Backbone as ProteinMPNN parsed JSONL, in Angstrom:
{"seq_chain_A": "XXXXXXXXXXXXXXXXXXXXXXXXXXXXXXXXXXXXXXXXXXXXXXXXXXXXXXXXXXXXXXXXXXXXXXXXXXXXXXXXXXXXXXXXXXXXXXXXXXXXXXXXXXXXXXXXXXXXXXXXXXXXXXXXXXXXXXXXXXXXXXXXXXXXXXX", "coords_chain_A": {"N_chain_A": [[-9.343, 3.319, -8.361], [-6.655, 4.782, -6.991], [-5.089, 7.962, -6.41], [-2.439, 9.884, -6.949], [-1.658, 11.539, -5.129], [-3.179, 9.891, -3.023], [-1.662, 7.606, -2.96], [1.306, 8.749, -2.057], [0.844, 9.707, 0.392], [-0.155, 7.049, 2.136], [2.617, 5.473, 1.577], [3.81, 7.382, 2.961], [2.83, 7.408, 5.25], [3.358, 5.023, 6.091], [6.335, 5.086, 6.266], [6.938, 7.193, 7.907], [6.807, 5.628, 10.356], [9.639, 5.468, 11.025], [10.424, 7.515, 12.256], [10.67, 7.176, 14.665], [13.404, 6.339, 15.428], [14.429, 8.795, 15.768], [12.45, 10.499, 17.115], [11.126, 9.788, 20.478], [8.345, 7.451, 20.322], [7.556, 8.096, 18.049], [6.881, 6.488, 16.238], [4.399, 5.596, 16.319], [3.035, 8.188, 16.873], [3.333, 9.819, 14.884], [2.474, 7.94, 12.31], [-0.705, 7.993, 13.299], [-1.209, 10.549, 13.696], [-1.449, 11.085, 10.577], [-2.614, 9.099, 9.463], [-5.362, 9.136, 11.015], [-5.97, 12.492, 9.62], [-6.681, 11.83, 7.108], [-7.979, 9.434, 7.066], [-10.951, 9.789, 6.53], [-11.286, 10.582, 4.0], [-10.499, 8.394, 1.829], [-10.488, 5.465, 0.82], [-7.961, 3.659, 0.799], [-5.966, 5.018, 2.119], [-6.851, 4.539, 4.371], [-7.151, 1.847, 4.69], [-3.523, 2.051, 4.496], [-2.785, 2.949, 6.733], [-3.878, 1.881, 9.074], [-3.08, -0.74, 8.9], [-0.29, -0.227, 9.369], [-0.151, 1.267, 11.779], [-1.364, -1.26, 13.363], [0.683, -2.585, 12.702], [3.157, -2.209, 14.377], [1.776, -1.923, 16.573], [1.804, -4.38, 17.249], [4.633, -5.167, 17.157], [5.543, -3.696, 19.207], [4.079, -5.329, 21.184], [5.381, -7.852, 21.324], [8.495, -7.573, 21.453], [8.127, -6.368, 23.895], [7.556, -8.879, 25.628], [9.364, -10.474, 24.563], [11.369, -8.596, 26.359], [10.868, -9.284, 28.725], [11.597, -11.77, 29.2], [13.845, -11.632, 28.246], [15.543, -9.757, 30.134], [15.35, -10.41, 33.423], [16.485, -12.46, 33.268], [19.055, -12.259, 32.635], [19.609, -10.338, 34.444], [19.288, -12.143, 36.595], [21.376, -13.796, 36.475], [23.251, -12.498, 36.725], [23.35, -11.16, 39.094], [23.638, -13.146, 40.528], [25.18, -14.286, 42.162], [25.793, -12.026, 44.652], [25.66, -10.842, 47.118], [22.738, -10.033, 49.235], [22.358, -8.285, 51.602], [25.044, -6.991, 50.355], [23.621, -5.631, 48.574], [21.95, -3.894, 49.525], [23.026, -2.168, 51.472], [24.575, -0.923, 49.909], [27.541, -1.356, 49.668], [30.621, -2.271, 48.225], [30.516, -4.015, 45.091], [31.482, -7.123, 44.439], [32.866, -8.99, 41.56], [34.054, -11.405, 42.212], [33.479, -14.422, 42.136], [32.181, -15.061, 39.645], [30.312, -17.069, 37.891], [29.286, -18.485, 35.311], [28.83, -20.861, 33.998], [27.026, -22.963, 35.632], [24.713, -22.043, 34.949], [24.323, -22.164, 31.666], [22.305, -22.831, 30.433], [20.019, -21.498, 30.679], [21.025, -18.732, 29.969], [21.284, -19.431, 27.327], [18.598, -19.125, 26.661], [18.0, -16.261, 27.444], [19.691, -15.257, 25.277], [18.762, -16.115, 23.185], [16.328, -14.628, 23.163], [17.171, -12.182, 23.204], [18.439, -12.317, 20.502], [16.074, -12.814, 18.938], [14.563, -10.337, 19.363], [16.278, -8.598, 17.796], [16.285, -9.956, 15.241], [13.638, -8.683, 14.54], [13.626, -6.283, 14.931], [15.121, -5.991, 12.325], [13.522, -7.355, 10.631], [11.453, -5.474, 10.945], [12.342, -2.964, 9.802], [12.856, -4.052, 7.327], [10.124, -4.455, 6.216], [8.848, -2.255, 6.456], [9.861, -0.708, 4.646], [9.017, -2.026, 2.297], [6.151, -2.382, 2.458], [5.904, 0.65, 2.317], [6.408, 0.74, -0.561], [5.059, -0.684, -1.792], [2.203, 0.444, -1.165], [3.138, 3.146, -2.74], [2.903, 2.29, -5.082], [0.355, 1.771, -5.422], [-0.776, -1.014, -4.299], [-2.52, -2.692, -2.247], [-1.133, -4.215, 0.85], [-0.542, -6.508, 3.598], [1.142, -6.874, 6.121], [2.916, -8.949, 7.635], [2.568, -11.405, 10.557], [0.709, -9.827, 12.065], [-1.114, -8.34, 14.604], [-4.572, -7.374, 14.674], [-5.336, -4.819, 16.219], [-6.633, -2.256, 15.677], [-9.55, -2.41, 13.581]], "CA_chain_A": [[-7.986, 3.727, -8.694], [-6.087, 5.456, -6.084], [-4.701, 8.916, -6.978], [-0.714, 10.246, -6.43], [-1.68, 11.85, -3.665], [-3.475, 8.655, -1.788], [-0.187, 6.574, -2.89], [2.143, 8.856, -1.81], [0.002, 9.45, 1.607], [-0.154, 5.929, 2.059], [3.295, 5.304, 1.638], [4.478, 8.338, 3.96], [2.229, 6.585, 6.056], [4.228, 3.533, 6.621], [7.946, 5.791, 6.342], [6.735, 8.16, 9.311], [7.277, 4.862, 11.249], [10.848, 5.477, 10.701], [10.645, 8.562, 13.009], [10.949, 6.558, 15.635], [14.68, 6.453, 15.92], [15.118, 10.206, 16.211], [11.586, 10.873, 18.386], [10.29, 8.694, 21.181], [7.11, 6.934, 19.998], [6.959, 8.536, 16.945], [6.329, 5.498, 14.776], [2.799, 5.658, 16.706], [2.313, 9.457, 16.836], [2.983, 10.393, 13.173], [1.247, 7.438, 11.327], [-1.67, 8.382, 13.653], [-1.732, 11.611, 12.687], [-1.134, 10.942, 9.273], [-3.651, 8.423, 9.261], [-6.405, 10.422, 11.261], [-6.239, 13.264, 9.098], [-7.357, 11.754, 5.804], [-8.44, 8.402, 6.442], [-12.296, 9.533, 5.572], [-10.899, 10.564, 2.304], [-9.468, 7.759, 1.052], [-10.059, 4.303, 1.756], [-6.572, 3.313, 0.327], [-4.869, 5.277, 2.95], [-7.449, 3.958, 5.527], [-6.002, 0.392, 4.845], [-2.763, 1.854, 5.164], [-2.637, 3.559, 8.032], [-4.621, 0.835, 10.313], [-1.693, -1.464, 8.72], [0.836, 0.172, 10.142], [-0.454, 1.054, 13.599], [-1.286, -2.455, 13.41], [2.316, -3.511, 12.667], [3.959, -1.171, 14.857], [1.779, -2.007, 18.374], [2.304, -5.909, 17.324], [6.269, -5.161, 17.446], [5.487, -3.274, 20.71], [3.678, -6.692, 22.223], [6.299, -9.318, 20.513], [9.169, -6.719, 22.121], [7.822, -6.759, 25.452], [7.457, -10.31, 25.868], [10.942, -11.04, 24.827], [11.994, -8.154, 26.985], [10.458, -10.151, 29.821], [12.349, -13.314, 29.407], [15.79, -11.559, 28.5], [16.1, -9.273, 31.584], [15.181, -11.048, 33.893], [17.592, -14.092, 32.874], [20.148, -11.697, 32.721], [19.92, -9.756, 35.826], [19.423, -13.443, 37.494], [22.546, -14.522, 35.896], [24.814, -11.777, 37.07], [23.181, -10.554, 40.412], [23.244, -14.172, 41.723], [26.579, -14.147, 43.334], [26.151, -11.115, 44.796], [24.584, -11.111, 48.351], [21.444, -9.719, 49.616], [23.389, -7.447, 52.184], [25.817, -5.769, 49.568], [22.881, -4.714, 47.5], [20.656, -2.968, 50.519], [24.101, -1.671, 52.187], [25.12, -0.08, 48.996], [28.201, -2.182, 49.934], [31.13, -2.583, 46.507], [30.013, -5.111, 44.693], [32.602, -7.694, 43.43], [32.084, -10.7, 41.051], [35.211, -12.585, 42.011], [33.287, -15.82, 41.733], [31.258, -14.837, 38.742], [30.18, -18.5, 37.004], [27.799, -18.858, 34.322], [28.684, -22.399, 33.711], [25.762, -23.279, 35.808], [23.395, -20.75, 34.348], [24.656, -22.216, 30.654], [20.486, -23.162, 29.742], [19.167, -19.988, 31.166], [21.702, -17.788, 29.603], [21.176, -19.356, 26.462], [17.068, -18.578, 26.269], [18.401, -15.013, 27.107], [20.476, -15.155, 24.046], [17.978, -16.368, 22.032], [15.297, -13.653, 23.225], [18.233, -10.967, 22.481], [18.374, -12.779, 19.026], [14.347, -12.792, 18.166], [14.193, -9.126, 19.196], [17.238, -8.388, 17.037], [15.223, -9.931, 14.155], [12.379, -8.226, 14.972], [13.957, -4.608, 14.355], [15.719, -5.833, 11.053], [12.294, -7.331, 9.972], [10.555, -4.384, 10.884], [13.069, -1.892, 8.939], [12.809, -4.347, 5.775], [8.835, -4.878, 5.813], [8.157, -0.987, 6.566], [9.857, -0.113, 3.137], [8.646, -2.622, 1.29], [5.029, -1.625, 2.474], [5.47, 2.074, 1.643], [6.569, 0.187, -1.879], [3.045, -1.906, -2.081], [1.42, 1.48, -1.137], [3.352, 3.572, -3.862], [2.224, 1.498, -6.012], [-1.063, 1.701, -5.575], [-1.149, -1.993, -4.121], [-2.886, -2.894, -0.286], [-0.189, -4.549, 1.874], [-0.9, -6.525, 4.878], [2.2, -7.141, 7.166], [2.782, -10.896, 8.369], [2.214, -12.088, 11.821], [-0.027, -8.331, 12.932], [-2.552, -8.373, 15.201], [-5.906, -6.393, 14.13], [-6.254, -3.871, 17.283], [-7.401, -1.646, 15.097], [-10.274, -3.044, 12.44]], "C_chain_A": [[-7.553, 4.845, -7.756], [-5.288, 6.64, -7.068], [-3.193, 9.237, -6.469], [-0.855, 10.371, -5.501], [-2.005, 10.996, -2.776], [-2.336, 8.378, -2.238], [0.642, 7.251, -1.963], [1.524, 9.535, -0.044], [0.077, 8.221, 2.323], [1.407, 5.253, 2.679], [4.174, 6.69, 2.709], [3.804, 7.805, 5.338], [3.07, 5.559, 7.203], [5.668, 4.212, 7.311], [7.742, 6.782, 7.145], [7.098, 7.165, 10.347], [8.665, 4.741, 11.544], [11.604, 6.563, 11.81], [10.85, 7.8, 14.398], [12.526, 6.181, 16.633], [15.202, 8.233, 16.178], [13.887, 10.672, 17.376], [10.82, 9.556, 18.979], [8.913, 8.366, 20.784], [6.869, 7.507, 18.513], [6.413, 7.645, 15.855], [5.113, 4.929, 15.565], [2.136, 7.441, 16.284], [2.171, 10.068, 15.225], [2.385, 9.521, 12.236], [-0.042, 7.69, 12.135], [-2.15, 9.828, 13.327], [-1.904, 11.945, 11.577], [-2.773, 10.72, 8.725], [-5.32, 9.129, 9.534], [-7.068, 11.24, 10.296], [-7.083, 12.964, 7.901], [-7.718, 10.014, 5.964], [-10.524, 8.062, 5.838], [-12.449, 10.221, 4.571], [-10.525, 9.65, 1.213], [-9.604, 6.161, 1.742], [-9.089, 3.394, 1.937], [-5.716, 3.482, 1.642], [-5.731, 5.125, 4.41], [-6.576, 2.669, 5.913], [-4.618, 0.976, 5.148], [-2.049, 1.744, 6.664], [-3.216, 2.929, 9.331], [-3.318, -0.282, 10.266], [-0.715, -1.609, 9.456], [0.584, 0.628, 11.597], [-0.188, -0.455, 14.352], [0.044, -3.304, 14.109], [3.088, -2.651, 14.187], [3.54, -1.502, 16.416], [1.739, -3.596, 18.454], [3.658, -5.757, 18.06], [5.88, -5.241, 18.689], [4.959, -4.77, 21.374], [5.238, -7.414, 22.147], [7.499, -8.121, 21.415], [8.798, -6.54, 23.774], [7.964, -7.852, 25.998], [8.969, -10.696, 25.697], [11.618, -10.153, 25.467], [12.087, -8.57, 28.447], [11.238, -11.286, 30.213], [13.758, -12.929, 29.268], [16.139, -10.766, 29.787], [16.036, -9.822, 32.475], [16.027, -12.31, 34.049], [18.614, -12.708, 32.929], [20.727, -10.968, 34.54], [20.166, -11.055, 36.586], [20.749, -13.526, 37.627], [23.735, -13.666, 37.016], [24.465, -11.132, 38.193], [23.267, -12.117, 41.521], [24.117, -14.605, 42.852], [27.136, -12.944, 44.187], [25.059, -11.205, 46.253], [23.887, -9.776, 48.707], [21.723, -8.111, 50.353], [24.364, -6.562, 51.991], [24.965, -5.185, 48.78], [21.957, -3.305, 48.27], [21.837, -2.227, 50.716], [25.167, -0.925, 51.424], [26.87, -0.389, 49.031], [28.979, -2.423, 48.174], [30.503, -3.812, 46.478], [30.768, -6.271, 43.986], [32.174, -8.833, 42.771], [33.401, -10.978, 40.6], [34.918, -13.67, 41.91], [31.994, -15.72, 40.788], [31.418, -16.47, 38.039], [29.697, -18.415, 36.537], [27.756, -19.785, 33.92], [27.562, -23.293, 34.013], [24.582, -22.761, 35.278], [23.435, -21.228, 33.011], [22.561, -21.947, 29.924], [20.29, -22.349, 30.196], [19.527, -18.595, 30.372], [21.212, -18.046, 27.743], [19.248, -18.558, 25.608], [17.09, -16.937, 26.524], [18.955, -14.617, 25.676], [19.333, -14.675, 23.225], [16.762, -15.221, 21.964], [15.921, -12.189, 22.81], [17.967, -10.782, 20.589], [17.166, -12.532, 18.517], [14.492, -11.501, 18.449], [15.343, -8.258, 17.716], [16.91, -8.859, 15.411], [14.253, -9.252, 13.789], [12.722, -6.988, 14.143], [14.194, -4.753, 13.169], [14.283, -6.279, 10.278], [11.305, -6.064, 9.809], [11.22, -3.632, 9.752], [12.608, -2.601, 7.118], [10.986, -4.23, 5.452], [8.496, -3.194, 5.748], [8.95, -0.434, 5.305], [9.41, -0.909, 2.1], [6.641, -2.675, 1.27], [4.687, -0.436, 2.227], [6.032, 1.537, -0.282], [5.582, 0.16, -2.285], [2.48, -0.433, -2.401], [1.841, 2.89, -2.38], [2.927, 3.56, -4.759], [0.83, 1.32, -6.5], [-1.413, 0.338, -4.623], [-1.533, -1.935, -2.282], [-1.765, -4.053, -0.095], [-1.077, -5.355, 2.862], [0.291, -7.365, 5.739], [1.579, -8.337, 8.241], [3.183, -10.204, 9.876], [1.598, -10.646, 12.662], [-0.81, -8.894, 13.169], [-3.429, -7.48, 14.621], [-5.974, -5.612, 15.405], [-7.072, -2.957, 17.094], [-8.118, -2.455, 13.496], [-10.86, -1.999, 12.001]], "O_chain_A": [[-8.207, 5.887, -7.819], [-4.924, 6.385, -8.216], [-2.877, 8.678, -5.419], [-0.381, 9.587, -4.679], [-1.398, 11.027, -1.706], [-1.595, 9.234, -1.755], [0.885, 6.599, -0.947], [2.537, 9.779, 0.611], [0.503, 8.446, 3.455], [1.524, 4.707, 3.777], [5.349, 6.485, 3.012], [4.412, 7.872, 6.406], [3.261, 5.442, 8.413], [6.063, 4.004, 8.459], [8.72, 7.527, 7.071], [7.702, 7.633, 11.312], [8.958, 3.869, 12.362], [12.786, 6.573, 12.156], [11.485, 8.508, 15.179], [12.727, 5.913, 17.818], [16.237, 8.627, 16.717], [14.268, 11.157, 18.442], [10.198, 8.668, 18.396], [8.18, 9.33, 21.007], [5.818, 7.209, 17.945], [5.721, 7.949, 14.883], [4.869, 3.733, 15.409], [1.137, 7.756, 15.637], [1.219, 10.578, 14.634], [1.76, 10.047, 11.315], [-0.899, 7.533, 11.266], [-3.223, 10.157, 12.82], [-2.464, 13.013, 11.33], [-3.618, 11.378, 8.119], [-6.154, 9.49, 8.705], [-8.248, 11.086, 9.982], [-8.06, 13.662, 7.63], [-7.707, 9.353, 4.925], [-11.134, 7.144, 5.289], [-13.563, 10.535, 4.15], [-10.294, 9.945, 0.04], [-9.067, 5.744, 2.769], [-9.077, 2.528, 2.813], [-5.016, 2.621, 2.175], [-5.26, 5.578, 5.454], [-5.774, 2.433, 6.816], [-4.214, 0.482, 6.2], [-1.304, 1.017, 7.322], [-3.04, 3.406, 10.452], [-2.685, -0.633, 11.262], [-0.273, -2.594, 10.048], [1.299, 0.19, 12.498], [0.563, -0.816, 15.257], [0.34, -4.013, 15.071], [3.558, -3.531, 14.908], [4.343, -1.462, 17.348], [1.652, -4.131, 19.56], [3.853, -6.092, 19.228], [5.786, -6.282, 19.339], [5.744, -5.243, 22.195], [6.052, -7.351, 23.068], [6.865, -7.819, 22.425], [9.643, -6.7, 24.655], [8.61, -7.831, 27.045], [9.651, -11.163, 26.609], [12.801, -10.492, 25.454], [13.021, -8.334, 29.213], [11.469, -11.656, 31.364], [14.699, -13.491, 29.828], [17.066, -11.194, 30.475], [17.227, -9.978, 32.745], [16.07, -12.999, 35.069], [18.468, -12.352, 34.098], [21.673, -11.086, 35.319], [21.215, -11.125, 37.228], [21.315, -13.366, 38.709], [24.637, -14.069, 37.751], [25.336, -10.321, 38.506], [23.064, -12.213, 42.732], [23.902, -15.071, 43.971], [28.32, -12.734, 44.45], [23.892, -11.595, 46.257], [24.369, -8.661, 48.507], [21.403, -7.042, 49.835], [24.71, -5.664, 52.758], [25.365, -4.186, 48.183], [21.521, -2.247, 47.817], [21.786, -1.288, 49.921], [26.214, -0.447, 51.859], [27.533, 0.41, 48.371], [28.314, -2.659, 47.165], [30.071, -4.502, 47.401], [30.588, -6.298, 42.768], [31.305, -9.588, 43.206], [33.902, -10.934, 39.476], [35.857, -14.39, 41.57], [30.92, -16.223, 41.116], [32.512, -16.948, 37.736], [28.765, -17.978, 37.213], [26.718, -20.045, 33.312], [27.098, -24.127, 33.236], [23.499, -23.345, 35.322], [22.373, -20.814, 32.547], [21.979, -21.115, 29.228], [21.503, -22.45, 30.016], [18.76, -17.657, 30.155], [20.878, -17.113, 27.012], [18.939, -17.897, 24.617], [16.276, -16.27, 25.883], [18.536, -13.62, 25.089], [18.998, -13.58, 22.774], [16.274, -14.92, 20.874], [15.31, -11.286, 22.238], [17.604, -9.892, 19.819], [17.202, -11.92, 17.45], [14.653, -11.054, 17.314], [14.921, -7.455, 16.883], [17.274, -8.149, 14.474], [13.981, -9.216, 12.589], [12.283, -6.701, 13.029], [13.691, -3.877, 12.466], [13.923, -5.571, 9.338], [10.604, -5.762, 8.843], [10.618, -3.669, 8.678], [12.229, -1.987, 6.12], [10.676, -3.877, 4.314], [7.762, -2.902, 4.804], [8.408, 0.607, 4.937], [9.425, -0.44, 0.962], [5.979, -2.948, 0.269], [3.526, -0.143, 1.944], [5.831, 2.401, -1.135], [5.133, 0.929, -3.135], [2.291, -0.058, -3.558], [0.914, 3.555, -2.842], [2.524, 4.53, -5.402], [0.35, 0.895, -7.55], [-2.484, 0.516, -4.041], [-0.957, -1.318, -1.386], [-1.6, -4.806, -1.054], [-2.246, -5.001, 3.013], [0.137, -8.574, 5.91], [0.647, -8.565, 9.013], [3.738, -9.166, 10.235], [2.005, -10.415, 13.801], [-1.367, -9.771, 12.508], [-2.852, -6.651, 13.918], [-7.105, -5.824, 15.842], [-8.011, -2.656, 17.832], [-7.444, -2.921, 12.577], [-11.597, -2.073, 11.017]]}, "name": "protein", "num_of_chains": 1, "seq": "XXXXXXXXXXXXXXXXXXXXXXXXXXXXXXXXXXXXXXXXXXXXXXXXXXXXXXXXXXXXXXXXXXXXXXXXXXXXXXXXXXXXXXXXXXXXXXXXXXXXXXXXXXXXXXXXXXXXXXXXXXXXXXXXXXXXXXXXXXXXXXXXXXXXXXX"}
């Protein structure tokens, strides 16, 4: 039986990942320190805190990978009418014959990699309160589609 203090450990655990929109990396640096501090107190807030690292350097992969396929298609898209010679020669740059009609299938797997990351964040936001929930609660959590980097 887990005690207030593991729950609410646990669950600050997960909601430190949250820091992340006001400090760079923080939804690594504060559940690591979180976690760190007391996870050979507690094997409650062991599970959490591996959880959420867990979840958190998954995103980071799954976020890379579709950052790979949307830039890339994008820059293509809109640097392709633009010659070789105005980019070195610092030369204006005009896109009076901007088309994407040809690009339509390329542009769209951009979309769609826009779209999956754009899931991604709203999944993350809903699963990281509903895991400091589980952990409130007393209950272990384990956040769909994480890798194990840490076991």
């Amino acid at each position: 039986m887990e005690t207030s203090t593991e729950r609410n450990t646990a669950a600050l655990t997960h909601l430190s990942t949250f820091s992340q929109y006001l400090i760079p990396f923080g939804n690594y640096i504060f559940p690591i320190i979180i976690w760190t501090s007391k996870k050979d107190q507690s094997q409650f807030i062991d599970h959490n805190g591996k959880q959420a690292l867990n979840f958190q350097l998954s995103l980071l992969i799954y976020s890379l990978i579709l950052a790979m396929i949307a830039i890339p298609i994008f820059l293509y898209t809109v640097l392709k009418n633009v010659s070789f010679n105005d980019l070195v020669n610092n030369n204006d740059i005009i896109f009076e014959n901007f088309d994407y009609g040809n690009s339509i299938g390329i542009l769209t797997v951009g979309v769609l990699a826009l779209f999956g990351f754009a899931c991604i964040k709203i999944a993350e936001f809903f699963l990281v309160i509903y895991a400091a929930v589980k952990a409130s609660n007393g209950e272990e959590y384990n956040y769909p589609l994480t890798i194990p980097f840490i076991k």
